[in-house]
């Protein structure tokens, strides 16, 4: 999985700003992301707190590492 250049704090802050009523184009322009990225973040991280987002990413990284290990062992 590709490493995001945005920290968990930046993602959570952006999502909270949008939930608070800030216009999506303004927030995405400030971060330098597309609106599609924002919608992906909303879908993936929704109402998660920073700690939950951090844990989610750790689990995703561990899962991909374990999948790679299994694939190498089956060859």
PDB file of N, CA and C in Angstrom:
ATOM      1  N   UNK A   1       0.839  -1.180   0.000  1.00  0.00           N
ATOM      2  CA  UNK A   1       0.000   0.000   0.000  1.00  0.00           C
ATOM      3  C   UNK A   1       0.883   1.242   0.000  1.00  0.00           C
ATOM      4  N   UNK A   2       0.515   2.220  -0.779  1.00  0.00           N
ATOM      5  CA  UNK A   2       1.286   3.442  -0.897  1.00  0.00           C
ATOM      6  C   UNK A   2       1.165   4.276   0.377  1.00  0.00           C
ATOM      7  N   UNK A   3       2.281   4.809   0.839  1.00  0.00           N
ATOM      8  CA  UNK A   3       2.319   5.627   2.046  1.00  0.00           C
ATOM      9  C   UNK A   3       1.771   7.013   1.727  1.00  0.00           C
ATOM     10  N   UNK A   4       0.824   7.458   2.538  1.00  0.00           N
ATOM     11  CA  UNK A   4       0.226   8.772   2.351  1.00  0.00           C
ATOM     12  C   UNK A   4       1.173   9.852   2.851  1.00  0.00           C
ATOM     13  N   UNK A   5       1.193  10.980   2.176  1.00  0.00           N
ATOM     14  CA  UNK A   5       2.042  12.071   2.644  1.00  0.00           C
ATOM     15  C   UNK A   5       1.342  12.919   3.699  1.00  0.00           C
ATOM     16  N   UNK A   6       0.103  12.567   4.015  1.00  0.00           N
ATOM     17  CA  UNK A   6      -0.650  13.297   5.023  1.00  0.00           C
ATOM     18  C   UNK A   6      -0.705  12.493   6.313  1.00  0.00           C
ATOM     19  N   UNK A   7      -0.499  13.171   7.418  1.00  0.00           N
ATOM     20  CA  UNK A   7      -0.547  12.502   8.717  1.00  0.00           C
ATOM     21  C   UNK A   7      -1.996  12.271   9.130  1.00  0.00           C
ATOM     22  N   UNK A   8      -2.152  11.446  10.149  1.00  0.00           N
ATOM     23  CA  UNK A   8      -3.488  11.171  10.661  1.00  0.00           C
ATOM     24  C   UNK A   8      -4.154  12.441  11.174  1.00  0.00           C
ATOM     25  N   UNK A   9      -3.345  13.327  11.771  1.00  0.00           N
ATOM     26  CA  UNK A   9      -3.874  14.582  12.290  1.00  0.00           C
ATOM     27  C   UNK A   9      -4.410  15.470  11.176  1.00  0.00           C
ATOM     28  N   UNK A  10      -3.685  15.521  10.051  1.00  0.00           N
ATOM     29  CA  UNK A  10      -4.117  16.341   8.924  1.00  0.00           C
ATOM     30  C   UNK A  10      -5.422  15.809   8.328  1.00  0.00           C
ATOM     31  N   UNK A  11      -5.523  14.492   8.208  1.00  0.00           N
ATOM     32  CA  UNK A  11      -6.731  13.896   7.653  1.00  0.00           C
ATOM     33  C   UNK A  11      -7.913  14.167   8.572  1.00  0.00           C
ATOM     34  N   UNK A  12      -7.719  13.915   9.873  1.00  0.00           N
ATOM     35  CA  UNK A  12      -8.810  14.124  10.828  1.00  0.00           C
ATOM     36  C   UNK A  12      -9.219  15.588  10.887  1.00  0.00           C
ATOM     37  N   UNK A  13      -8.247  16.494  10.848  1.00  0.00           N
ATOM     38  CA  UNK A  13      -8.550  17.925  10.885  1.00  0.00           C
ATOM     39  C   UNK A  13      -9.360  18.338   9.659  1.00  0.00           C
ATOM     40  N   UNK A  14      -8.960  17.852   8.498  1.00  0.00           N
ATOM     41  CA  UNK A  14      -9.686  18.188   7.270  1.00  0.00           C
ATOM     42  C   UNK A  14     -11.120  17.678   7.336  1.00  0.00           C
ATOM     43  N   UNK A  15     -11.297  16.456   7.811  1.00  0.00           N
ATOM     44  CA  UNK A  15     -12.644  15.896   7.896  1.00  0.00           C
ATOM     45  C   UNK A  15     -13.496  16.642   8.912  1.00  0.00           C
ATOM     46  N   UNK A  16     -12.908  17.071  10.012  1.00  0.00           N
ATOM     47  CA  UNK A  16     -13.656  17.822  11.027  1.00  0.00           C
ATOM     48  C   UNK A  16     -14.054  19.202  10.509  1.00  0.00           C
ATOM     49  N   UNK A  17     -13.164  19.841   9.728  1.00  0.00           N
ATOM     50  CA  UNK A  17     -13.489  21.144   9.153  1.00  0.00           C
ATOM     51  C   UNK A  17     -14.678  21.029   8.211  1.00  0.00           C
ATOM     52  N   UNK A  18     -14.691  19.987   7.403  1.00  0.00           N
ATOM     53  CA  UNK A  18     -15.789  19.795   6.458  1.00  0.00           C
ATOM     54  C   UNK A  18     -17.078  19.486   7.206  1.00  0.00           C
ATOM     55  N   UNK A  19     -16.983  18.663   8.262  1.00  0.00           N
ATOM     56  CA  UNK A  19     -18.170  18.364   9.072  1.00  0.00           C
ATOM     57  C   UNK A  19     -18.709  19.616   9.752  1.00  0.00           C
ATOM     58  N   UNK A  20     -17.808  20.550  10.083  1.00  0.00           N
ATOM     59  CA  UNK A  20     -18.221  21.780  10.757  1.00  0.00           C
ATOM     60  C   UNK A  20     -18.874  22.771   9.797  1.00  0.00           C
ATOM     61  N   UNK A  21     -18.782  22.494   8.494  1.00  0.00           N
ATOM     62  CA  UNK A  21     -19.463  23.352   7.533  1.00  0.00           C
ATOM     63  C   UNK A  21     -18.558  24.124   6.601  1.00  0.00           C
ATOM     64  N   UNK A  22     -17.251  23.896   6.675  1.00  0.00           N
ATOM     65  CA  UNK A  22     -16.334  24.572   5.761  1.00  0.00           C
ATOM     66  C   UNK A  22     -16.561  24.031   4.344  1.00  0.00           C
ATOM     67  N   UNK A  23     -16.489  24.891   3.340  1.00  0.00           N
ATOM     68  CA  UNK A  23     -16.686  24.427   1.959  1.00  0.00           C
ATOM     69  C   UNK A  23     -15.595  23.431   1.550  1.00  0.00           C
ATOM     70  N   UNK A  24     -16.011  22.355   0.913  1.00  0.00           N
ATOM     71  CA  UNK A  24     -15.072  21.299   0.514  1.00  0.00           C
ATOM     72  C   UNK A  24     -13.982  21.830  -0.420  1.00  0.00           C
ATOM     73  N   UNK A  25     -14.311  22.632  -1.443  1.00  0.00           N
ATOM     74  CA  UNK A  25     -13.246  23.119  -2.322  1.00  0.00           C
ATOM     75  C   UNK A  25     -12.189  23.952  -1.580  1.00  0.00           C
ATOM     76  N   UNK A  26     -12.615  24.710  -0.583  1.00  0.00           N
ATOM     77  CA  UNK A  26     -11.668  25.527   0.174  1.00  0.00           C
ATOM     78  C   UNK A  26     -10.695  24.653   0.974  1.00  0.00           C
ATOM     79  N   UNK A  27     -11.218  23.644   1.640  1.00  0.00           N
ATOM     80  CA  UNK A  27     -10.383  22.754   2.454  1.00  0.00           C
ATOM     81  C   UNK A  27      -9.432  21.954   1.573  1.00  0.00           C
ATOM     82  N   UNK A  28      -9.952  21.430   0.462  1.00  0.00           N
ATOM     83  CA  UNK A  28      -9.095  20.629  -0.417  1.00  0.00           C
ATOM     84  C   UNK A  28      -8.017  21.476  -1.077  1.00  0.00           C
ATOM     85  N   UNK A  29      -8.341  22.701  -1.430  1.00  0.00           N
ATOM     86  CA  UNK A  29      -7.351  23.593  -2.033  1.00  0.00           C
ATOM     87  C   UNK A  29      -6.243  23.914  -1.034  1.00  0.00           C
ATOM     88  N   UNK A  30      -6.627  24.135   0.220  1.00  0.00           N
ATOM     89  CA  UNK A  30      -5.650  24.469   1.251  1.00  0.00           C
ATOM     90  C   UNK A  30      -4.673  23.300   1.482  1.00  0.00           C
ATOM     91  N   UNK A  31      -5.179  22.056   1.410  1.00  0.00           N
ATOM     92  CA  UNK A  31      -4.323  20.887   1.612  1.00  0.00           C
ATOM     93  C   UNK A  31      -3.604  20.452   0.344  1.00  0.00           C
ATOM     94  N   UNK A  32      -4.095  20.894  -0.798  1.00  0.00           N
ATOM     95  CA  UNK A  32      -3.487  20.496  -2.058  1.00  0.00           C
ATOM     96  C   UNK A  32      -3.912  19.109  -2.499  1.00  0.00           C
ATOM     97  N   UNK A  33      -5.157  18.750  -2.210  1.00  0.00           N
ATOM     98  CA  UNK A  33      -5.696  17.454  -2.611  1.00  0.00           C
ATOM     99  C   UNK A  33      -6.902  17.674  -3.505  1.00  0.00           C
ATOM    100  N   UNK A  34      -7.329  16.610  -4.161  1.00  0.00           N
ATOM    101  CA  UNK A  34      -8.525  16.720  -4.996  1.00  0.00           C
ATOM    102  C   UNK A  34      -9.762  16.451  -4.157  1.00  0.00           C
ATOM    103  N   UNK A  35     -10.893  16.833  -4.686  1.00  0.00           N
ATOM    104  CA  UNK A  35     -12.149  16.566  -3.988  1.00  0.00           C
ATOM    105  C   UNK A  35     -12.411  15.063  -3.917  1.00  0.00           C
ATOM    106  N   UNK A  36     -11.933  14.332  -4.914  1.00  0.00           N
ATOM    107  CA  UNK A  36     -12.092  12.871  -4.898  1.00  0.00           C
ATOM    108  C   UNK A  36     -11.350  12.265  -3.713  1.00  0.00           C
ATOM    109  N   UNK A  37     -10.169  12.786  -3.410  1.00  0.00           N
ATOM    110  CA  UNK A  37      -9.413  12.304  -2.257  1.00  0.00           C
ATOM    111  C   UNK A  37     -10.183  12.564  -0.972  1.00  0.00           C
ATOM    112  N   UNK A  38     -10.810  13.710  -0.900  1.00  0.00           N
ATOM    113  CA  UNK A  38     -11.611  14.032   0.277  1.00  0.00           C
ATOM    114  C   UNK A  38     -12.748  13.041   0.446  1.00  0.00           C
ATOM    115  N   UNK A  39     -13.421  12.707  -0.637  1.00  0.00           N
ATOM    116  CA  UNK A  39     -14.527  11.761  -0.546  1.00  0.00           C
ATOM    117  C   UNK A  39     -14.035  10.369  -0.148  1.00  0.00           C
ATOM    118  N   UNK A  40     -12.864   9.979  -0.634  1.00  0.00           N
ATOM    119  CA  UNK A  40     -12.282   8.695  -0.228  1.00  0.00           C
ATOM    120  C   UNK A  40     -11.978   8.714   1.260  1.00  0.00           C
ATOM    121  N   UNK A  41     -11.398   9.806   1.753  1.00  0.00           N
ATOM    122  CA  UNK A  41     -11.105   9.930   3.185  1.00  0.00           C
ATOM    123  C   UNK A  41     -12.388   9.865   4.002  1.00  0.00           C
ATOM    124  N   UNK A  42     -13.440  10.540   3.539  1.00  0.00           N
ATOM    125  CA  UNK A  42     -14.710  10.517   4.263  1.00  0.00           C
ATOM    126  C   UNK A  42     -15.274   9.107   4.312  1.00  0.00           C
ATOM    127  N   UNK A  43     -15.167   8.398   3.209  1.00  0.00           N
ATOM    128  CA  UNK A  43     -15.683   7.039   3.154  1.00  0.00           C
ATOM    129  C   UNK A  43     -14.869   6.115   4.059  1.00  0.00           C
ATOM    130  N   UNK A  44     -13.548   6.256   4.018  1.00  0.00           N
ATOM    131  CA  UNK A  44     -12.674   5.355   4.761  1.00  0.00           C
ATOM    132  C   UNK A  44     -12.602   5.690   6.243  1.00  0.00           C
ATOM    133  N   UNK A  45     -12.445   6.973   6.564  1.00  0.00           N
ATOM    134  CA  UNK A  45     -12.184   7.360   7.946  1.00  0.00           C
ATOM    135  C   UNK A  45     -13.383   7.982   8.645  1.00  0.00           C
ATOM    136  N   UNK A  46     -14.391   8.398   7.896  1.00  0.00           N
ATOM    137  CA  UNK A  46     -15.644   8.908   8.421  1.00  0.00           C
ATOM    138  C   UNK A  46     -15.570   9.644   9.740  1.00  0.00           C
ATOM    139  N   UNK A  47     -16.097   9.034  10.782  1.00  0.00           N
ATOM    140  CA  UNK A  47     -16.175   9.670  12.101  1.00  0.00           C
ATOM    141  C   UNK A  47     -15.099   9.168  13.057  1.00  0.00           C
ATOM    142  N   UNK A  48     -14.000   8.635  12.523  1.00  0.00           N
ATOM    143  CA  UNK A  48     -12.945   8.114  13.384  1.00  0.00           C
ATOM    144  C   UNK A  48     -12.161   9.245  14.042  1.00  0.00           C
ATOM    145  N   UNK A  49     -11.663   8.968  15.235  1.00  0.00           N
ATOM    146  CA  UNK A  49     -10.767   9.897  15.921  1.00  0.00           C
ATOM    147  C   UNK A  49      -9.347   9.658  15.413  1.00  0.00           C
ATOM    148  N   UNK A  50      -8.432  10.540  15.787  1.00  0.00           N
ATOM    149  CA  UNK A  50      -7.051  10.442  15.323  1.00  0.00           C
ATOM    150  C   UNK A  50      -6.435   9.105  15.734  1.00  0.00           C
ATOM    151  N   UNK A  51      -6.668   8.690  16.965  1.00  0.00           N
ATOM    152  CA  UNK A  51      -6.098   7.427  17.446  1.00  0.00           C
ATOM    153  C   UNK A  51      -6.654   6.238  16.656  1.00  0.00           C
ATOM    154  N   UNK A  52      -7.928   6.297  16.309  1.00  0.00           N
ATOM    155  CA  UNK A  52      -8.535   5.213  15.534  1.00  0.00           C
ATOM    156  C   UNK A  52      -7.962   5.178  14.120  1.00  0.00           C
ATOM    157  N   UNK A  53      -7.744   6.343  13.535  1.00  0.00           N
ATOM    158  CA  UNK A  53      -7.149   6.402  12.193  1.00  0.00           C
ATOM    159  C   UNK A  53      -5.739   5.838  12.230  1.00  0.00           C
ATOM    160  N   UNK A  54      -4.971   6.201  13.240  1.00  0.00           N
ATOM    161  CA  UNK A  54      -3.604   5.716  13.383  1.00  0.00           C
ATOM    162  C   UNK A  54      -3.602   4.185  13.502  1.00  0.00           C
ATOM    163  N   UNK A  55      -4.488   3.634  14.324  1.00  0.00           N
ATOM    164  CA  UNK A  55      -4.574   2.183  14.526  1.00  0.00           C
ATOM    165  C   UNK A  55      -5.011   1.501  13.235  1.00  0.00           C
ATOM    166  N   UNK A  56      -5.963   2.092  12.522  1.00  0.00           N
ATOM    167  CA  UNK A  56      -6.435   1.549  11.246  1.00  0.00           C
ATOM    168  C   UNK A  56      -5.286   1.416  10.257  1.00  0.00           C
ATOM    169  N   UNK A  57      -4.453   2.460  10.165  1.00  0.00           N
ATOM    170  CA  UNK A  57      -3.316   2.424   9.242  1.00  0.00           C
ATOM    171  C   UNK A  57      -2.304   1.360   9.644  1.00  0.00           C
ATOM    172  N   UNK A  58      -2.062   1.219  10.950  1.00  0.00           N
ATOM    173  CA  UNK A  58      -1.136   0.192  11.413  1.00  0.00           C
ATOM    174  C   UNK A  58      -1.642  -1.197  11.040  1.00  0.00           C
ATOM    175  N   UNK A  59      -2.933  -1.421  11.215  1.00  0.00           N
ATOM    176  CA  UNK A  59      -3.506  -2.713  10.861  1.00  0.00           C
ATOM    177  C   UNK A  59      -3.425  -2.976   9.363  1.00  0.00           C
ATOM    178  N   UNK A  60      -3.665  -1.957   8.542  1.00  0.00           N
ATOM    179  CA  UNK A  60      -3.560  -2.114   7.094  1.00  0.00           C
ATOM    180  C   UNK A  60      -2.134  -2.465   6.690  1.00  0.00           C
ATOM    181  N   UNK A  61      -1.146  -1.791   7.288  1.00  0.00           N
ATOM    182  CA  UNK A  61       0.249  -2.078   6.969  1.00  0.00           C
ATOM    183  C   UNK A  61       0.632  -3.488   7.390  1.00  0.00           C
ATOM    184  N   UNK A  62       0.214  -3.900   8.575  1.00  0.00           N
ATOM    185  CA  UNK A  62       0.510  -5.243   9.047  1.00  0.00           C
ATOM    186  C   UNK A  62      -0.159  -6.288   8.166  1.00  0.00           C
ATOM    187  N   UNK A  63      -1.392  -6.037   7.763  1.00  0.00           N
ATOM    188  CA  UNK A  63      -2.113  -6.960   6.905  1.00  0.00           C
ATOM    189  C   UNK A  63      -1.416  -7.129   5.558  1.00  0.00           C
ATOM    190  N   UNK A  64      -0.972  -6.030   4.967  1.00  0.00           N
ATOM    191  CA  UNK A  64      -0.294  -6.136   3.675  1.00  0.00           C
ATOM    192  C   UNK A  64       1.041  -6.867   3.821  1.00  0.00           C
ATOM    193  N   UNK A  65       1.735  -6.643   4.940  1.00  0.00           N
ATOM    194  CA  UNK A  65       3.001  -7.336   5.178  1.00  0.00           C
ATOM    195  C   UNK A  65       2.758  -8.837   5.325  1.00  0.00           C
ATOM    196  N   UNK A  66       1.730  -9.227   6.060  1.00  0.00           N
ATOM    197  CA  UNK A  66       1.420 -10.638   6.244  1.00  0.00           C
ATOM    198  C   UNK A  66       0.965 -11.296   4.945  1.00  0.00           C
ATOM    199  N   UNK A  67       0.206 -10.572   4.143  1.00  0.00           N
ATOM    200  CA  UNK A  67      -0.209 -11.114   2.844  1.00  0.00           C
ATOM    201  C   UNK A  67       1.007 -11.371   1.961  1.00  0.00           C
ATOM    202  N   UNK A  68       1.968 -10.458   2.006  1.00  0.00           N
ATOM    203  CA  UNK A  68       3.190 -10.627   1.222  1.00  0.00           C
ATOM    204  C   UNK A  68       3.969 -11.834   1.713  1.00  0.00           C
ATOM    205  N   UNK A  69       4.023 -12.035   3.012  1.00  0.00           N
ATOM    206  CA  UNK A  69       4.698 -13.203   3.577  1.00  0.00           C
ATOM    207  C   UNK A  69       4.048 -14.499   3.109  1.00  0.00           C
ATOM    208  N   UNK A  70       2.739 -14.559   3.144  1.00  0.00           N
ATOM    209  CA  UNK A  70       2.016 -15.754   2.705  1.00  0.00           C
ATOM    210  C   UNK A  70       2.254 -15.997   1.222  1.00  0.00           C
ATOM    211  N   UNK A  71       2.228 -14.948   0.439  1.00  0.00           N
ATOM    212  CA  UNK A  71       2.462 -15.102  -1.007  1.00  0.00           C
ATOM    213  C   UNK A  71       3.864 -15.624  -1.284  1.00  0.00           C
ATOM    214  N   UNK A  72       4.842 -15.143  -0.544  1.00  0.00           N
ATOM    215  CA  UNK A  72       6.215 -15.624  -0.736  1.00  0.00           C
ATOM    216  C   UNK A  72       6.364 -17.073  -0.293  1.00  0.00           C
ATOM    217  N   UNK A  73       5.677 -17.472   0.767  1.00  0.00           N
ATOM    218  CA  UNK A  73       5.774 -18.854   1.239  1.00  0.00           C
ATOM    219  C   UNK A  73       5.081 -19.834   0.299  1.00  0.00           C
ATOM    220  N   UNK A  74       4.021 -19.399  -0.374  1.00  0.00           N
ATOM    221  CA  UNK A  74       3.314 -20.305  -1.277  1.00  0.00           C
ATOM    222  C   UNK A  74       4.085 -20.524  -2.575  1.00  0.00           C
ATOM    223  N   UNK A  75       5.010 -19.648  -2.884  1.00  0.00           N
ATOM    224  CA  UNK A  75       5.824 -19.837  -4.091  1.00  0.00           C
ATOM    225  C   UNK A  75       6.908 -20.770  -3.769  1.00  0.00           C
TER     226      UNK A  75
END
